[in-house]
Short mmCIF file of C-alpha atoms in Angstrom, two decimals:
data_model
loop_
_atom_site.label_atom_id
_atom_site.label_comp_id
_atom_site.label_asym_id
_atom_site.label_seq_id
_atom_site.Cartn_x
_atom_site.Cartn_y
_atom_site.Cartn_z
CA MET M 17 16.35 7.59 1.21
CA GLN M 18 15.45 4.16 2.63
CA GLY M 19 13.43 3.08 -0.41
CA GLY M 20 16.14 4.10 -2.86
CA PHE M 21 18.85 2.34 -0.82
CA LEU M 22 16.85 -0.88 -0.65
CA ARG M 23 16.24 -0.85 -4.40
CA LEU M 24 19.97 -0.30 -4.95
CA LEU M 25 20.75 -3.19 -2.59
CA ASP M 26 18.30 -5.45 -4.37
CA GLY M 27 19.68 -4.46 -7.77
CA THR M 28 23.21 -5.48 -6.71
CA VAL M 29 23.26 -8.11 -3.96
CA GLY M 30 19.73 -9.26 -4.76
CA ARG M 31 20.48 -9.67 -8.46
CA LEU M 32 23.60 -11.72 -7.66
CA PHE M 33 21.61 -13.95 -5.30
CA TYR M 34 18.92 -14.27 -7.98
CA GLY M 35 21.50 -15.48 -10.50
CA LEU M 36 22.63 -18.21 -8.13
CA SER M 37 19.18 -19.23 -6.92
CA TRP M 38 18.44 -21.49 -9.90
CA MET M 39 20.30 -24.12 -7.84
CA PHE M 40 17.44 -24.12 -5.33
CA THR M 41 15.08 -25.28 -8.08
CA LEU M 42 17.09 -28.52 -8.29
CA LEU M 43 16.23 -29.43 -4.69
CA PRO M 44 13.60 -32.15 -4.14
CA LYS M 45 10.12 -30.70 -4.55
CA SER M 46 8.14 -30.10 -1.41
CA ARG M 47 5.01 -32.13 -0.63
CA GLU M 48 3.79 -29.74 2.04
CA LYS M 49 0.19 -28.61 1.43
CA ARG M 50 0.91 -24.99 2.20
CA ILE M 51 0.80 -21.78 0.17
CA LEU M 52 3.25 -18.92 0.60
CA ALA M 53 2.55 -15.35 -0.56
CA ILE M 54 5.49 -12.92 -0.63
CA LYS M 55 5.04 -9.15 -0.29
CA PHE M 56 7.85 -7.06 1.16
CA TRP M 57 7.35 -3.40 0.39
CA ALA M 58 5.02 -0.46 0.69
CA LEU M 59 1.82 0.02 2.67
CA GLY M 60 -0.19 0.97 -0.42
CA ASP M 61 1.06 -1.95 -2.50
CA THR M 62 0.31 -4.35 0.34
CA LEU M 63 -3.26 -3.08 0.68
CA ASP M 64 -3.70 -3.33 -3.10
CA MET M 65 -2.67 -7.00 -3.12
CA LEU M 66 -4.96 -8.06 -0.25
CA PRO M 67 -7.96 -8.71 -2.58
CA ALA M 68 -5.80 -11.25 -4.43
CA LEU M 69 -4.87 -12.88 -1.12
CA ALA M 70 -8.54 -12.92 -0.11
CA ALA M 71 -9.46 -14.66 -3.38
CA ILE M 72 -6.84 -17.35 -2.73
CA ARG M 73 -8.02 -17.76 0.87
CA LYS M 74 -11.62 -18.19 -0.29
CA GLY M 75 -10.84 -20.58 -3.13
CA MET M 76 -8.28 -22.79 -1.37
CA ARG M 77 -9.49 -23.21 2.19
CA ASP M 78 -7.96 -26.69 2.40
CA ARG M 79 -4.44 -25.20 2.35
CA GLU M 80 -2.59 -23.32 5.05
CA LEU M 81 -1.81 -19.81 3.86
CA TYR M 82 1.46 -18.20 4.95
CA VAL M 83 2.68 -14.69 4.19
CA LEU M 84 6.32 -13.63 4.01
CA CYS M 85 6.62 -9.88 4.53
CA THR M 86 8.80 -7.41 6.42
CA LYS M 87 8.24 -5.92 9.85
CA ASN M 88 7.18 -2.72 8.04
CA ASN M 89 4.02 -4.22 6.54
CA ALA M 90 3.39 -7.17 8.88
CA ALA M 91 0.61 -5.32 10.73
CA VAL M 92 -1.42 -5.05 7.52
CA PHE M 93 -1.44 -8.81 7.06
CA GLU M 94 -2.14 -9.45 10.74
CA LEU M 95 -5.10 -7.05 10.73
CA SER M 96 -6.45 -8.51 7.48
CA GLY M 97 -7.06 -11.87 9.15
CA LEU M 98 -6.33 -13.68 5.87
CA ALA M 99 -3.13 -15.56 6.74
CA ASP M 100 -2.68 -18.57 9.00
CA ARG M 101 0.83 -17.36 9.74
CA VAL M 102 2.70 -14.11 9.06
CA ILE M 103 6.49 -14.39 8.76
CA ALA M 104 8.01 -10.93 9.29
CA LEU M 105 11.53 -10.57 7.91
CA ASP M 106 13.90 -8.00 9.42
CA TYR M 107 16.06 -7.31 6.36
CA GLY M 108 18.62 -5.43 8.46
CA ASN M 109 19.22 -8.41 10.73
CA PRO M 110 21.32 -11.31 9.32
CA ALA M 111 19.94 -13.67 11.98
CA SER M 112 16.38 -12.89 10.84
CA ILE M 113 17.33 -13.60 7.22
CA ILE M 114 18.86 -16.97 8.14
CA LYS M 115 15.86 -17.90 10.31
CA THR M 116 13.49 -16.98 7.47
CA ALA M 117 15.49 -19.03 4.97
CA LEU M 118 15.35 -22.07 7.25
CA THR M 119 11.57 -21.67 7.56
CA LEU M 120 11.13 -21.45 3.79
CA VAL M 121 13.26 -24.47 2.94
CA LYS M 122 10.86 -26.64 4.96
CA GLY M 123 8.73 -26.37 1.87
CA PHE M 124 5.46 -25.16 0.33
CA SER M 125 3.29 -26.56 -2.45
CA ILE M 126 2.71 -23.15 -4.04
CA CYS M 127 4.55 -19.84 -3.79
CA LEU M 128 3.25 -16.55 -5.17
CA ASP M 129 5.68 -13.64 -5.35
CA PHE M 130 3.62 -10.43 -5.39
CA GLU M 131 6.69 -8.20 -5.60
CA PRO M 132 6.68 -6.54 -9.03
CA PHE M 133 10.45 -6.16 -9.42
CA THR M 134 12.63 -7.37 -6.52
CA TYR M 135 15.18 -10.11 -7.14
CA ILE M 136 15.46 -11.18 -3.52
CA SER M 137 11.77 -12.14 -3.35
CA ALA M 138 12.15 -14.29 -6.47
CA SER M 139 15.14 -16.00 -4.86
CA PHE M 140 13.12 -16.71 -1.72
CA SER M 141 10.41 -18.27 -3.90
CA ALA M 142 12.96 -20.76 -5.28
CA LEU M 143 14.10 -21.56 -1.75
CA THR M 144 10.61 -22.85 -0.86
CA ARG M 145 11.03 -25.91 -3.13
CA ALA M 146 7.45 -25.32 -4.26
CA PRO M 147 6.42 -27.27 -7.39
CA ARG M 148 4.46 -24.17 -8.46
CA ARG M 149 6.11 -20.76 -8.23
CA ILE M 150 4.14 -17.83 -9.59
CA GLY M 151 5.26 -14.23 -10.15
CA PHE M 152 5.64 -11.38 -12.60
CA SER M 153 7.43 -12.10 -15.87
CA ASN M 154 10.39 -9.75 -15.47
CA ARG M 155 12.01 -12.38 -13.17
CA LYS M 156 10.49 -15.51 -14.70
CA LEU M 157 13.75 -17.51 -14.56
CA LEU M 158 12.82 -18.80 -11.10
CA TYR M 159 9.06 -19.19 -11.62
CA THR M 160 7.08 -22.04 -13.14
CA GLU M 161 4.30 -19.62 -14.17
CA SER M 162 4.40 -15.88 -14.73
CA ALA M 163 2.20 -12.95 -15.75
CA ARG M 164 3.29 -9.84 -17.62
CA PRO M 165 2.25 -6.65 -15.77
CA GLN M 166 -0.40 -4.76 -17.72
CA LYS M 167 -1.28 -1.06 -17.89
CA MET M 168 -4.09 -1.44 -15.39
CA HIS M 169 -4.66 -0.73 -11.72
CA ALA M 170 -2.23 -2.50 -9.38
CA VAL M 171 -5.17 -4.32 -7.77
CA HIS M 172 -5.95 -5.97 -11.12
CA ASN M 173 -2.31 -6.89 -11.78
CA PHE M 174 -2.14 -8.62 -8.41
CA MET M 175 -5.44 -10.38 -9.13
CA ASN M 176 -3.91 -11.80 -12.30
CA LEU M 177 -1.42 -13.73 -10.17
CA ALA M 178 -4.21 -15.11 -7.99
CA ARG M 179 -6.04 -16.32 -11.12
CA PHE M 180 -3.35 -18.94 -11.70
CA LEU M 181 -4.93 -20.68 -8.71
CA VAL M 182 -8.57 -19.58 -8.47
CA HIS M 183 -11.34 -18.07 -10.55
CA ALA M 184 -12.06 -14.58 -9.25
CA ASP M 185 -13.62 -11.38 -10.55
CA ASP M 186 -12.00 -8.01 -9.97
CA PRO M 187 -12.99 -6.75 -6.50
CA LYS M 188 -15.26 -3.77 -5.98
CA ALA M 189 -13.29 -2.62 -2.94
CA LEU M 190 -10.11 -3.30 -1.00
CA VAL M 191 -10.02 -5.60 2.03
CA ARG M 192 -11.09 -3.77 5.17
CA LEU M 193 -8.71 -4.25 8.08
CA LYS M 194 -10.13 -5.64 11.31
CA VAL M 195 -9.52 -3.26 14.18
CA SER M 196 -9.95 -4.17 17.83
CA ARG M 197 -12.20 -2.58 20.44
CA LYS M 198 -9.10 -1.20 22.14
CA ALA M 199 -8.04 0.55 18.92
CA ARG M 200 -11.53 2.02 18.52
CA SER M 201 -11.42 3.22 22.12
CA ARG M 202 -8.08 4.91 21.46
CA ALA M 203 -9.53 6.58 18.37
CA THR M 204 -12.56 7.81 20.31
CA ALA M 205 -10.29 9.33 22.96
CA LEU M 206 -8.21 11.12 20.32
CA LEU M 207 -10.98 12.55 18.17
CA PRO M 208 -13.92 14.89 18.74
CA LYS M 209 -17.49 13.92 17.97
CA GLY M 210 -19.11 15.14 14.78
CA GLU M 211 -17.91 15.56 11.22
CA LEU M 212 -14.28 14.56 10.70
CA ILE M 213 -12.09 15.03 7.62
CA GLY M 214 -8.60 13.57 7.32
CA ILE M 215 -5.61 14.77 5.31
CA HIS M 216 -2.15 13.38 4.63
CA ALA M 217 0.46 15.84 3.37
CA GLY M 218 3.39 13.40 3.32
CA SER M 219 4.52 10.72 0.91
CA SER M 220 6.94 7.86 0.58
CA SER M 221 10.41 8.85 1.76
CA SER M 222 11.74 7.89 -1.67
CA SER M 223 9.32 10.07 -3.64
CA LYS M 224 9.06 13.65 -2.43
CA ILE M 225 7.92 14.79 -5.91
CA ARG M 226 4.51 13.28 -5.12
CA ARG M 227 3.77 15.97 -2.53
CA TRP M 228 1.13 18.63 -3.07
CA ASN M 229 2.11 22.02 -1.65
CA GLU M 230 1.64 22.25 2.12
CA LYS M 231 0.07 25.71 1.75
CA ASN M 232 -2.55 24.14 -0.49
CA PHE M 233 -3.34 21.54 2.15
CA ALA M 234 -3.71 24.27 4.78
CA LYS M 235 -6.05 26.34 2.58
CA LEU M 236 -8.09 23.26 1.68
CA ALA M 237 -8.35 22.12 5.29
CA ASP M 238 -9.48 25.55 6.51
CA TYR M 239 -12.13 25.71 3.78
CA LEU M 240 -13.48 22.22 4.46
CA ALA M 241 -13.53 22.84 8.22
CA ALA M 242 -15.59 26.02 7.79
CA LYS M 243 -17.83 24.76 5.00
CA HIS M 244 -18.77 21.48 6.65
CA ASN M 245 -18.33 22.39 10.32
CA ALA M 246 -15.75 19.63 10.47
CA ALA M 247 -12.73 18.82 12.58
CA ILE M 248 -9.54 18.20 10.60
CA ALA M 249 -7.20 15.32 11.44
CA ILE M 250 -3.70 15.35 9.95
CA VAL M 251 -2.22 11.85 9.79
CA GLY M 252 1.02 10.20 8.72
CA GLY M 253 4.09 8.40 9.96
CA LYS M 254 7.15 9.74 11.75
CA LEU M 255 8.72 10.81 8.46
CA ASP M 256 5.62 12.92 7.73
CA ALA M 257 5.75 14.80 11.04
CA LYS M 258 7.50 17.86 9.62
CA ALA M 259 5.05 18.25 6.73
CA ALA M 260 2.13 17.75 9.13
CA ALA M 261 3.50 20.42 11.50
CA ASN M 262 3.94 22.84 8.60
CA VAL M 263 0.32 22.39 7.55
CA GLU M 264 -0.87 22.75 11.15
CA ASN M 265 1.07 25.99 11.60
CA MET M 266 -0.38 27.49 8.42
CA MET M 267 -4.00 26.67 9.27
CA LYS M 268 -6.34 29.20 10.86
CA ASN M 269 -8.35 26.48 12.58
CA LYS M 270 -6.30 24.20 14.84
CA PRO M 271 -6.37 20.59 13.56
CA ILE M 272 -5.77 17.32 15.40
CA ASN M 273 -2.22 16.40 14.43
CA LEU M 274 -1.71 12.63 14.71
CA ALA M 275 1.32 12.31 12.42
CA GLY M 276 3.91 9.99 13.93
CA LYS M 277 1.89 9.55 17.13
CA ILE M 278 -0.27 6.46 16.54
CA ASP M 279 0.18 2.95 15.17
CA LEU M 280 -1.42 1.52 12.04
CA GLU M 281 -4.35 -0.11 13.83
CA THR M 282 -5.25 3.09 15.67
CA LEU M 283 -4.98 5.04 12.41
CA ALA M 284 -7.37 2.59 10.75
CA ALA M 285 -9.79 3.02 13.67
CA CYS M 286 -9.55 6.81 13.35
CA MET M 287 -10.31 6.55 9.65
CA GLU M 288 -13.53 4.69 10.39
CA LYS M 289 -14.82 7.98 11.80
CA MET M 290 -13.92 10.10 8.76
CA SER M 291 -16.37 11.31 6.13
CA LEU M 292 -13.59 12.30 3.71
CA PHE M 293 -9.85 11.77 3.30
CA VAL M 294 -7.58 13.84 1.04
CA ALA M 295 -4.01 12.74 0.43
CA ASN M 296 -1.02 12.57 -1.84
CA ASP M 297 -0.30 9.30 -3.63
CA SER M 298 0.71 7.41 -0.48
CA GLY M 299 0.04 4.49 1.84
CA PRO M 300 -2.49 6.33 4.05
CA MET M 301 -4.49 7.15 0.90
CA HIS M 302 -4.86 3.43 0.19
CA LEU M 303 -5.59 2.68 3.86
CA ALA M 304 -8.42 5.21 3.89
CA SER M 305 -10.04 3.64 0.83
CA ALA M 306 -9.60 0.18 2.38
CA MET M 307 -11.43 1.39 5.50
CA GLY M 308 -14.35 2.54 3.35
CA VAL M 309 -13.63 6.27 3.55
CA PRO M 310 -14.49 8.39 0.48
CA THR M 311 -10.99 9.33 -0.64
CA ILE M 312 -9.45 11.93 -2.93
CA GLY M 313 -5.94 11.12 -4.16
CA LEU M 314 -3.67 13.82 -5.61
CA PHE M 315 -1.38 12.57 -8.38
CA GLY M 316 1.60 14.04 -10.22
CA PRO M 317 4.27 11.56 -11.34
CA ASN M 318 1.93 8.55 -11.17
CA LYS M 319 -1.58 8.03 -12.54
CA PRO M 320 -4.73 7.22 -10.55
CA GLU M 321 -5.79 4.73 -13.22
CA LEU M 322 -2.80 2.64 -12.12
CA TYR M 323 -2.46 3.41 -8.40
CA GLY M 324 -5.42 5.55 -7.39
CA PRO M 325 -7.63 5.07 -4.32
CA TYR M 326 -9.73 2.00 -5.05
CA GLY M 327 -13.41 1.67 -4.34
CA ARG M 328 -16.75 3.43 -4.35
CA GLU M 329 -16.63 7.21 -3.92
CA CYS M 330 -12.90 7.39 -4.50
CA ILE M 331 -11.52 10.08 -6.80
CA GLY M 332 -8.03 10.42 -8.29
CA LEU M 333 -7.02 13.86 -9.59
CA TYR M 334 -4.28 14.07 -12.24
CA LYS M 335 -3.21 16.70 -14.77
CA GLY M 336 -0.06 15.15 -16.25
CA PRO M 337 0.83 13.47 -19.56
CA LYS M 338 -0.72 10.27 -20.86
CA GLU M 339 2.20 8.11 -19.73
CA PRO M 340 3.20 8.16 -16.03
CA TYR M 341 6.65 9.19 -14.80
CA ILE M 342 6.81 6.67 -11.95
CA ARG M 343 6.30 3.04 -13.05
CA PRO M 344 6.51 0.69 -10.05
CA PHE M 345 5.91 -2.49 -12.04
CA GLU M 346 8.94 -1.58 -14.17
CA ALA M 347 11.06 -0.57 -11.15
CA GLN M 348 11.11 3.03 -12.37
CA PHE M 349 11.14 5.50 -9.44
CA PRO M 350 12.69 8.74 -10.74
CA GLU M 351 13.12 11.58 -8.24
CA LYS M 352 14.13 14.34 -10.65
CA TYR M 353 11.46 17.03 -10.84
CA LYS M 354 9.71 17.39 -14.20
CA PRO M 355 7.26 20.30 -14.54
CA GLU M 356 4.84 18.35 -16.72
CA TYR M 357 4.32 15.93 -13.82
CA ASP M 358 3.93 18.60 -11.13
CA VAL M 359 1.17 17.58 -8.72
CA ASN M 360 0.70 21.28 -7.95
CA LYS M 361 -1.02 21.72 -11.30
CA ILE M 362 -4.01 20.54 -9.29
CA THR M 363 -5.61 23.62 -7.72
CA VAL M 364 -7.24 23.96 -4.33
CA GLN M 365 -10.52 24.76 -6.09
CA GLU M 366 -10.37 21.50 -8.06
CA VAL M 367 -10.01 19.54 -4.84
CA ILE M 368 -12.86 21.52 -3.27
CA THR M 369 -15.03 20.63 -6.27
CA ALA M 370 -14.15 16.94 -5.91
CA ALA M 371 -14.91 17.09 -2.18
CA ALA M 372 -18.30 18.66 -2.92
CA ARG M 373 -19.15 15.69 -5.14
CA ILE M 374 -18.74 13.50 -2.06
CA LEU M 375 -19.80 15.62 0.90
CA GLY M 376 -22.54 17.36 -1.05
CA HIS M 377 -24.46 14.10 -1.15
CA GLY M 378 -24.70 13.87 2.61
CA ASN M 379 -22.13 11.09 2.95
CA SER M 380 -21.15 11.80 6.52
CA ARG M 381 -20.45 9.33 9.30
CA PRO M 382 -21.78 9.36 12.86
#
């Protein structure tokens, strides 16, 4: 699993680098009037931290705002329009790492590390020579200011870092990505006119226990298609293609299967046409809510109160214990199945009922 391997790498090599990085804090402090925000991992996490980045952008317009990310989430920052420059690190390429390090050592006045647990991001923050380095308290050795993660939605935890710099209320919605006319044209060519409902049956490659049963998705999709005279679009990345094909093959009504076939911007443009999106706890779930789509998230090992779809007309369904099994802000990503956290406790009928709360009010899109 890519996610599991990267966490293992960070916990070994990254931790060692972290232990040595205190030396960077002895370098002369930078006088550059630039801010650096660091966010490496996960589509959903990146979308959840954009409101914090937007608050910083709004409150500190006199500073250049840079973002250090990876090539996996660079498109999110580019489409947000919030950063003056996006630095995309290729963590599998030593030359890219060296080039990034040389860029960082040129200096920043402020560095915010939005990674909740990685040691390598904290080390990069020290490399910036920033007089102010802000991050979460579990790696506070290299920060000048830190915040302890709270049992609240990830959006609010990220906002707490931004509040070291600016006064900002909690946002009512995520930051909507800016899609081009070309992306909208591609979406129009791919999708039929009329009511459109999207589903995502995949999940992070490192967390298969988040997945609702594919048969359930097929039954739900067939019901929604018939009930609302809607086309069904199945979305996801290349790693979701098998799950998407399984759902497609089990459906009575043929869906539009886009899994692994379109880029992030085109997916966002497709979502603009949707009247409802139903998904596992995953990146596309957060993207749908960011694009203003009424979204239903299906949760098993994690809780919607902490990572659910964020915004108006978003619903998180959960039938597990009070405390979550997966705890990203504590670097806890167990993969062992536990029946009490089984997402399949959620029935098809319960999702249909949640969908009726949204679609029953006439919330359809042209």
